[in-house]
Amino acid sequence: MKIRLLEIAHGRSGDKGDAANIGIIAYDDKGYEIIKKNLSVSRVKKHFNEICFGEVERYELPNLRALNFLLHNTLGGGGTVSLKHDAQGKTLAAALLRMEIEI
Amino acid sequence: MKDKIKIASGQGFWGDLINAPYVQVTQGKVDYLVMDYLAEVTMSILQKQKNRNPKLGYAKDIPELMKRILPVCQEKGTKIITNGGGVNPIACAEAVMEVAKNLGINKLKIAVVLGDDIKERIDEIVNSGSGLNNMDTDEPIVTVKGKILSANVYFGALPIVEGLRAGADIVITGRTTDTGLTLAPMIYEFGWDKTNYDLMSAGTVAGHILECGAQSSGGNFLGNWQSIPNMAEVGFPIAEAYPNGEFIITKHPNTGGRVSFETVAEQLVYEIGDPEVYITPDCVADFTSIKLEDLGGDRVKVYNIKGKKATDFYKVSCSYASGFSASANLTYSWPQALSKAKAADEILRKRLENLKLSFEEIRTEFIGYNSCHGPLSKEIDEDNINEIMLKVAVRSQDYDSIERFGKEIAPLILTGPPSVTGFAGGRPKPSEVVAYWPALIPKVLVKPEVKLIEL
């Protein structure tokens, strides 16, 4: 069965220079196992094809049932240099939650 | 030693809800009000203001705010800690003193933290062997010599603690970490040892939860956002802190918003990198150690926080001038709104090309279609979309190219696709681009200084 990540997780994103940070939090332990299994570095990098032009780093925060991703070279230069409408990557957590996964 | 203190967040950034600090100090009893005003871009803006007028360079909202909250804070014994001093904390403190005098207050002590501004010391620091190399690119700072607008060291909690120990009612700092504002009163009130890095990390985590104001109490909540009650009167977060490093995040009763596992967790993952290595001047906190327990009733217990020794460096944030940019919008309506906007963009680009202008980047986004999620945006059915806003932004080191771009927008109305509107406010003007230069500096090269001003 296919579900959207949005159904089992929430999150928040922001900027760290030209990198975007995306924290994804599962609503329960089962959800955390699903996001841990499905949200690999390569899957996230592929999802953000033509948005993230750099490396993707992935970190686990099991106590919070959360994963944190750093997407380098993503915000068009970051800060006030960026010409992007979403120069701070505020909407990228929602963009990741669009992902459809098989469960 | 107190067995519990309440620290209230009053501002998440300069421009946040003006009434929030007033609500925090009047709706209940809090021991401290902490207010973060300094985003990176703010420092360069403040520096420009100070260059024009040596009495400016701080968050100008502060004196006006103090008029409202000082009498209450005096009556209730609430201390105020803020980094709103910007690049001129002394002038900020003097302005607050003036307000206090006008209110008839006859006893007030303000501690001012100085020494973070190293703009005039860059040559000396570089000569001493610290290249202030860019943390991202490793280029030496001489690359942008002559263009630097501001350069400030991020201090931590300790200079604030010194001010509190000197009996300050208010502590005003320049560039201090957001987290230091919250950690400082815990160190002071609970007599924490600054080498107890688990405790330093606990206060730092509390600071991270408070530093963005209502973002931990229901604001910008991506979970079930529609379920958050009464956002119009959202309560800003309060940390109820205990000497053992545990704390409870809550908010005043009878305010809107929500404090829950989910709202606090979203803030914890906000703008972090490697969660095991959250570096501040006070410690290296391990965010993977943090445990949350939702106690219900808008109370979340935060505990089990671990951390390590701080590094030997302070972070420096420099800003420098890096050319100009401008941005323009035009709105196209049904039918074929997106096709029209795309056609207009092509026409504009061809004209810019013919003019042989020089741009580092020309960026087109279609608001209503792809400006947030880019290529992840689904194909749209043009029959069902009522309007699309075309946004074109340009950046260049050449001022004239940016200015000329501004003159090419309005003509599209009569010389481009139909059913276009939304061009008001005149030609887009070039604005200066301020870029950032993050660097590290050995702590031994900078010394925070605490100055007391008394009434």
XYZ file of C-alpha atoms in Angstrom:
558
model
C 0.000 0.000 0.000
C 1.214 3.476 -0.888
C 0.953 6.306 1.599
C 2.106 9.857 1.698
C 4.719 10.626 4.352
C 2.424 13.424 5.523
C 0.074 10.809 6.976
C 2.619 9.440 9.447
C 4.987 12.347 10.104
C 5.330 16.084 10.505
C 8.364 18.325 10.631
C 9.999 21.694 10.202
C 12.637 23.117 7.911
C 14.916 26.118 7.889
C 18.231 27.440 6.682
C 21.838 27.066 7.682
C 23.633 29.245 5.169
C 23.109 27.744 1.724
C 22.051 24.424 3.264
C 18.483 23.607 4.198
C 17.728 21.625 7.327
C 14.673 19.392 7.303
C 13.577 17.696 10.509
C 10.976 14.965 10.051
C 9.158 13.612 13.119
C 7.030 10.465 13.141
C 3.791 10.526 15.110
C 4.526 7.137 16.715
C 7.184 4.427 17.044
C 5.833 2.440 14.114
C 6.005 5.549 11.969
C 9.570 6.146 13.084
C 10.570 2.678 11.880
C 8.949 3.444 8.521
C 10.690 6.787 8.025
C 14.025 5.324 9.192
C 13.715 2.560 6.630
C 12.457 4.669 3.726
C 14.208 7.994 4.081
C 17.709 7.039 3.027
C 20.212 9.649 1.885
C 19.848 8.553 -1.737
C 16.039 8.573 -1.636
C 15.958 12.091 -0.197
C 18.596 13.317 -2.638
C 16.562 11.892 -5.526
C 13.350 13.424 -4.184
C 14.998 16.849 -4.190
C 16.448 16.461 -7.668
C 16.923 19.952 -9.217
C 16.402 21.539 -5.780
C 19.349 20.152 -3.819
C 22.591 20.459 -5.781
C 24.903 19.272 -3.007
C 25.402 16.466 -0.557
C 22.610 15.218 1.712
C 23.479 14.390 5.332
C 21.152 12.290 7.479
C 20.980 12.076 11.292
C 18.784 10.086 13.649
C 17.141 11.386 16.843
C 15.371 8.255 18.144
C 14.164 9.889 21.397
C 12.171 12.357 19.334
C 11.252 9.760 16.675
C 12.928 12.188 14.290
C 15.353 12.302 11.395
C 17.295 15.405 10.474
C 18.507 16.076 6.956
C 20.991 18.684 5.832
C 20.678 19.492 2.144
C 23.752 21.351 0.962
C 23.793 23.812 -1.943
C 20.020 24.101 -1.934
C 18.964 27.668 -1.162
C 20.390 29.585 -4.117
C 23.247 31.033 -2.077
C 21.295 31.462 1.148
C 20.516 34.545 3.208
C 19.994 37.755 1.271
C 22.095 36.517 -1.658
C 19.395 34.042 -2.681
C 16.828 35.065 -5.278
C 14.525 32.199 -4.327
C 11.027 32.962 -3.127
C 11.652 30.457 -0.325
C 15.228 31.518 0.328
C 15.193 30.016 3.822
C 13.796 26.638 2.875
C 10.789 27.133 5.136
C 8.518 25.059 2.908
C 10.921 22.172 2.268
C 9.690 20.053 5.188
C 6.291 20.049 3.513
C 8.031 19.213 0.221
C 9.615 16.127 1.773
C 6.290 15.087 3.306
C 4.845 14.918 -0.231
C 6.885 11.776 -0.784
C 4.902 8.596 -1.399
C 6.202 5.433 0.211
C 5.284 1.798 0.038
C 4.302 0.166 3.339
C 19.178 29.280 45.723
C 15.777 29.191 44.100
C 14.254 25.758 43.524
C 12.545 26.802 40.313
C 12.595 29.742 37.920
C 10.318 30.723 35.076
C 11.895 32.116 31.933
C 9.551 33.589 29.352
C 10.274 34.079 25.672
C 9.165 37.515 24.516
C 10.359 37.766 20.909
C 11.493 35.211 18.372
C 13.024 37.800 16.045
C 12.965 41.542 15.492
C 9.561 42.049 13.984
C 7.752 39.455 16.080
C 4.403 40.138 17.813
C 4.913 43.461 19.560
C 2.459 42.655 22.322
C 4.002 39.284 23.256
C 6.500 40.507 25.903
C 3.747 42.529 27.576
C 1.490 39.480 27.733
C 4.345 37.369 29.107
C 5.019 39.699 32.063
C 1.416 40.587 32.861
C -0.555 37.326 32.426
C 1.321 35.586 35.211
C 4.485 35.727 37.273
C 7.751 35.055 35.438
C 11.258 35.567 36.789
C 12.917 36.389 33.483
C 11.848 37.748 30.135
C 14.273 36.855 27.333
C 14.100 38.476 23.917
C 16.046 37.539 20.816
C 16.192 40.296 18.216
C 19.208 39.422 16.100
C 19.008 37.522 12.875
C 22.207 37.631 10.836
C 20.839 40.181 8.412
C 19.854 42.410 11.331
C 23.460 43.149 12.319
C 24.345 44.707 8.962
C 21.166 46.804 8.945
C 21.937 48.045 12.442
C 25.531 48.801 11.485
C 24.294 50.980 8.610
C 21.986 52.850 10.980
C 24.834 53.411 13.416
C 27.083 54.688 10.599
C 24.470 57.335 9.853
C 23.742 58.169 13.487
C 26.093 57.061 16.302
C 23.122 57.015 18.719
C 21.410 54.248 16.728
C 22.309 50.646 15.900
C 20.033 48.764 18.298
C 16.503 47.360 18.050
C 14.497 50.564 18.091
C 11.407 48.787 19.381
C 13.042 48.327 22.766
C 12.549 51.778 24.383
C 8.888 51.824 23.328
C 8.415 48.293 24.681
C 10.157 49.192 27.949
C 7.652 52.008 28.495
C 4.961 49.353 28.741
C 6.737 46.556 30.554
C 9.218 48.241 32.918
C 6.663 49.265 35.560
C 5.256 45.712 35.627
C 8.710 44.112 35.695
C 9.784 46.371 38.546
C 6.679 45.536 40.543
C 6.975 41.789 39.992
C 10.760 41.542 40.086
C 11.007 40.233 36.510
C 14.459 40.620 35.008
C 14.910 41.268 31.309
C 17.633 39.812 29.098
C 17.945 40.762 25.450
C 20.443 40.831 22.617
C 18.552 43.755 21.088
C 21.539 46.012 21.817
C 22.697 45.058 18.335
C 25.833 46.948 17.344
C 25.257 49.683 19.933
C 24.177 48.147 23.255
C 25.333 51.187 25.248
C 23.051 53.516 23.289
C 20.238 51.006 23.791
C 20.840 50.952 27.554
C 20.938 54.755 27.674
C 17.646 54.937 25.797
C 16.110 52.483 28.282
C 17.447 54.554 31.202
C 15.785 57.614 29.698
C 12.489 55.735 29.530
C 12.892 54.638 33.161
C 13.522 58.219 34.299
C 10.459 59.434 32.439
C 8.403 56.724 34.132
C 9.565 58.001 37.522
C 11.585 54.857 38.271
C 14.371 55.773 40.671
C 16.295 52.538 40.990
C 17.429 50.488 38.014
C 20.607 48.676 37.115
C 21.407 47.730 33.520
C 24.339 45.515 32.600
C 25.674 45.974 29.087
C 27.732 43.263 27.404
C 30.393 44.651 25.073
C 33.356 43.355 23.130
C 31.596 41.294 20.469
C 32.114 43.919 17.763
C 35.457 43.162 16.095
C 34.920 45.109 12.875
C 37.721 47.544 13.686
C 40.017 44.753 14.890
C 40.032 42.533 11.803
C 43.517 43.547 10.598
C 44.961 43.049 14.059
C 43.295 39.636 14.366
C 44.479 38.537 10.923
C 48.015 39.730 11.783
C 47.950 37.623 14.924
C 47.639 34.552 12.710
C 43.906 33.910 12.746
C 42.820 34.193 9.129
C 39.098 34.375 9.929
C 38.718 31.982 7.023
C 35.223 31.369 5.725
C 33.912 28.240 7.500
C 32.183 27.049 4.328
C 34.755 27.850 1.638
C 37.981 28.219 3.671
C 38.859 31.458 1.844
C 40.740 34.018 3.970
C 38.817 37.125 4.984
C 41.144 39.404 3.007
C 39.127 38.237 -0.034
C 36.345 40.619 1.038
C 38.511 43.290 2.638
C 37.050 46.756 2.227
C 33.535 45.369 1.756
C 32.910 44.283 5.334
C 29.800 45.858 6.864
C 29.825 44.234 10.284
C 31.807 41.633 12.208
C 30.574 40.269 15.508
C 31.584 37.436 17.785
C 28.824 35.276 19.230
C 29.214 35.381 23.007
C 27.466 32.846 25.205
C 25.761 32.978 28.580
C 28.728 33.852 30.796
C 28.924 37.638 30.264
C 25.181 37.819 31.012
C 25.743 35.810 34.204
C 28.382 38.349 35.220
C 25.846 41.140 34.714
C 23.225 39.303 36.779
C 25.757 38.714 39.565
C 26.437 42.453 39.603
C 22.749 42.904 40.423
C 21.412 43.893 37.011
C 17.670 44.177 36.516
C 18.177 44.287 32.765
C 20.983 42.809 30.662
C 21.446 44.221 27.170
C 23.939 42.562 24.856
C 25.175 42.814 21.328
C 25.762 39.582 19.394
C 24.978 36.880 21.925
C 23.727 33.427 21.041
C 19.988 33.087 21.336
C 20.501 30.114 23.620
C 22.811 32.030 25.973
C 19.979 34.398 26.880
C 18.053 31.524 28.484
C 20.984 29.547 29.874
C 22.379 32.567 31.750
C 19.625 32.951 34.365
C 19.806 29.202 35.115
C 23.553 29.396 35.773
C 23.028 32.464 37.936
C 20.009 31.348 39.938
C 21.027 27.725 40.458
C 24.736 28.386 40.931
C 25.590 25.955 38.135
C 29.239 25.163 37.540
C 30.137 26.307 34.038
C 32.132 23.101 33.528
C 29.100 20.925 34.188
C 28.406 20.454 30.509
C 25.235 18.411 30.968
C 23.703 21.368 32.809
C 25.083 23.861 30.292
C 23.517 21.736 27.567
C 20.188 21.568 29.409
C 19.993 25.359 29.546
C 21.105 25.551 25.935
C 18.332 23.207 24.828
C 15.822 25.301 26.787
C 17.199 28.323 24.946
C 16.785 26.612 21.585
C 13.150 25.878 22.410
C 12.469 29.486 23.461
C 14.532 31.334 20.874
C 11.954 31.353 18.097
C 9.077 32.504 20.263
C 5.749 30.841 19.480
C 7.343 28.341 17.090
C 7.360 25.941 20.061
C 3.859 26.782 21.247
C 1.785 26.140 18.154
C 3.087 28.638 15.606
C 4.278 27.360 12.214
C 3.183 23.890 13.310
C 3.191 21.430 10.419
C 1.420 18.644 12.275
C -2.337 19.026 12.614
C -2.105 22.813 12.346
C -5.836 23.299 12.143
C -6.237 21.809 15.606
C -4.180 24.519 17.332
C -6.616 26.706 19.255
C -6.802 30.497 19.240
C -3.616 31.348 17.353
C -4.764 34.980 17.360
C -3.886 35.148 21.044
C -1.054 32.617 21.007
C 0.858 32.276 24.263
C 4.632 32.447 23.884
C 6.614 29.633 25.518
C 7.831 29.661 29.093
C 10.554 27.405 30.512
C 9.960 26.383 34.111
C 13.495 25.372 35.024
C 14.810 23.269 37.911
C 18.301 23.091 39.450
C 18.861 19.503 38.216
C 18.660 20.615 34.587
C 15.153 19.385 33.950
C 12.637 21.897 32.718
C 9.035 22.114 31.644
C 7.962 24.032 28.580
C 4.590 25.647 29.087
C 2.691 28.900 28.461
C 0.390 31.138 30.413
C -3.142 29.837 30.991
C -5.871 31.545 28.968
C -3.630 32.104 25.993
C -3.948 30.466 22.591
C -1.643 28.003 20.912
C -0.485 24.651 22.258
C 2.543 23.153 23.966
C 2.782 19.434 23.196
C 5.351 16.756 22.369
C 4.812 17.578 18.691
C 5.097 21.367 18.914
C 8.263 21.166 21.031
C 9.801 18.440 18.864
C 9.324 20.534 15.722
C 11.247 23.389 17.305
C 14.003 21.022 18.502
C 14.759 19.908 14.954
C 14.643 23.463 13.597
C 17.863 24.772 12.075
C 20.087 22.076 13.495
C 22.919 20.209 11.814
C 24.478 17.139 13.378
C 22.244 16.754 16.447
C 25.052 15.237 18.539
C 27.184 18.324 17.979
C 25.177 21.460 18.697
C 28.005 23.911 19.246
C 27.633 27.034 21.363
C 30.224 29.106 23.223
C 29.031 27.413 26.440
C 29.025 23.715 25.527
C 28.469 21.158 22.808
C 24.957 19.888 23.423
C 23.814 16.446 22.304
C 20.279 16.800 20.951
C 19.964 13.026 20.562
C 19.965 12.722 24.365
C 16.884 14.916 24.818
C 13.790 13.207 26.157
C 10.316 14.722 26.100
C 7.337 13.792 28.206
C 4.001 15.349 27.344
C 2.375 15.990 30.741
C -0.834 17.305 29.184
C -2.361 20.702 29.832
C 0.226 22.470 27.674
C 3.151 21.167 29.729
C 6.066 19.201 28.267
C 8.882 17.953 30.455
C 12.338 18.063 28.856
C 15.049 15.986 30.527
C 18.058 13.621 30.251
C 20.123 16.196 28.356
C 23.824 15.454 27.899
C 26.636 17.546 26.543
C 30.360 18.038 26.228
C 32.965 20.683 26.779
C 32.770 23.794 24.640
C 35.338 24.334 21.885
C 38.192 26.845 22.099
C 36.586 29.041 19.461
C 33.854 31.606 19.169
C 31.880 31.853 15.972
C 32.175 35.158 14.163
C 29.504 36.451 11.839
C 30.716 39.007 9.309
C 28.537 40.618 6.712
C 29.856 42.164 3.528
C 28.476 44.019 0.531
C 28.108 41.793 -2.502
C 26.391 43.630 -5.330
C 22.721 44.335 -5.931
C 19.454 42.574 -6.576
C 15.885 43.371 -7.581
C 12.693 41.416 -7.883
C 9.498 42.032 -9.842
C 6.029 40.464 -9.917
C 3.246 40.405 -12.482
C -0.020 38.478 -12.142
C -1.673 36.672 -15.072
C -5.257 35.415 -14.942
C -7.282 32.567 -16.436
C -7.400 31.364 -19.163
C -3.926 29.830 -19.649
C -2.531 31.798 -16.702
C 0.660 29.732 -16.465
C 1.310 29.774 -20.210
C 0.959 33.543 -20.238
C 3.345 33.957 -17.329
C 5.851 31.649 -19.042
C 5.559 33.587 -22.306
C 6.096 36.888 -20.473
C 9.222 35.464 -18.852
C 10.605 34.442 -22.246
C 9.927 37.886 -23.701
C 11.579 39.571 -20.730
C 14.650 37.337 -20.899
C 15.076 37.969 -24.629
C 14.915 41.734 -24.032
C 17.437 41.538 -21.193
C 19.711 39.510 -23.451
C 19.407 42.059 -26.260
C 20.372 44.810 -23.806
C 23.578 42.868 -23.007
C 23.183 43.432 -19.282
C 25.345 41.595 -16.813
C 23.685 39.308 -14.260
C 25.056 36.662 -11.929
C 21.639 35.075 -11.881
C 18.177 35.570 -13.328
C 15.616 33.518 -11.459
C 12.037 32.939 -12.558
C 9.388 31.443 -10.329
C 5.674 31.006 -10.902
C 3.894 31.755 -7.653
C 0.821 29.573 -7.414
C 2.652 26.797 -9.223
C 6.272 26.043 -8.343
C 7.904 28.731 -6.184
C 7.949 26.577 -3.041
C 8.523 23.017 -4.225
C 10.101 23.514 -7.636
C 10.027 20.412 -9.823
C 8.062 18.488 -7.155
C 5.037 20.597 -8.097
C 2.451 18.597 -9.984
C 1.471 19.542 -13.524
C -1.452 21.915 -13.307
C -4.682 21.930 -15.209
C -4.785 25.430 -16.674
C -8.575 25.320 -16.835
C -8.681 25.121 -13.071
C -6.083 27.663 -12.093
C -7.380 31.193 -11.801
C -4.112 33.100 -11.669
C -0.347 32.816 -11.578
C 2.114 35.379 -10.333
C 5.302 35.648 -12.348
C 8.262 36.506 -10.130
C 11.565 37.365 -11.737
C 14.561 38.249 -9.590
C 18.052 39.279 -10.682
C 21.402 39.737 -8.968
C 24.534 41.455 -10.222
C 27.668 43.250 -9.090
C 26.683 45.904 -11.632
C 24.194 48.445 -10.259
C 23.229 49.749 -13.693
C 22.191 46.300 -14.940
C 19.869 45.879 -11.969
C 18.395 49.331 -12.414
C 17.831 48.708 -16.143
C 16.066 45.434 -15.340
C 13.609 47.454 -13.265
C 12.627 49.437 -16.349
C 11.758 46.314 -18.367
C 8.883 45.083 -16.166
C 6.026 47.560 -16.652
C 6.389 47.505 -20.459
C 5.353 43.841 -20.407
C 1.814 44.973 -19.587
C 1.281 46.590 -22.997
C 3.854 44.594 -24.951
C 3.252 41.067 -23.682
C 0.566 38.453 -23.004
C -2.948 39.581 -21.962
C -4.954 39.679 -18.703
C -2.042 40.895 -16.644
C -2.243 42.979 -13.496
C -0.562 43.582 -10.171
C 2.112 46.037 -11.195
C 1.973 48.757 -8.590
C 4.461 50.694 -6.577
C 6.674 51.772 -9.471
C 9.795 50.220 -10.905
C 11.572 47.676 -8.721
C 14.572 49.364 -7.124
C 17.987 47.788 -6.751
C 18.704 46.726 -3.193
C 22.126 45.993 -1.764
C 22.995 42.344 -1.330
C 24.535 41.557 2.023
C 26.450 38.306 2.115
C 27.704 36.392 5.144
C 31.118 35.309 6.130
C 30.988 32.814 8.972
C 34.343 32.266 10.657
C 35.912 31.040 13.875
C 38.144 32.975 16.234
C 40.181 31.592 19.147
C 38.420 32.561 22.378
C 41.655 33.969 23.791
C 41.604 36.769 21.205
C 38.313 38.262 22.375
C 37.261 39.367 25.817
C 33.671 40.151 26.708
C 33.284 43.213 28.871
C 30.377 43.968 31.185
C 29.534 47.571 31.926
C 26.991 48.680 34.512
C 24.719 51.670 34.148
C 22.731 52.629 37.225
C 19.918 54.942 38.123
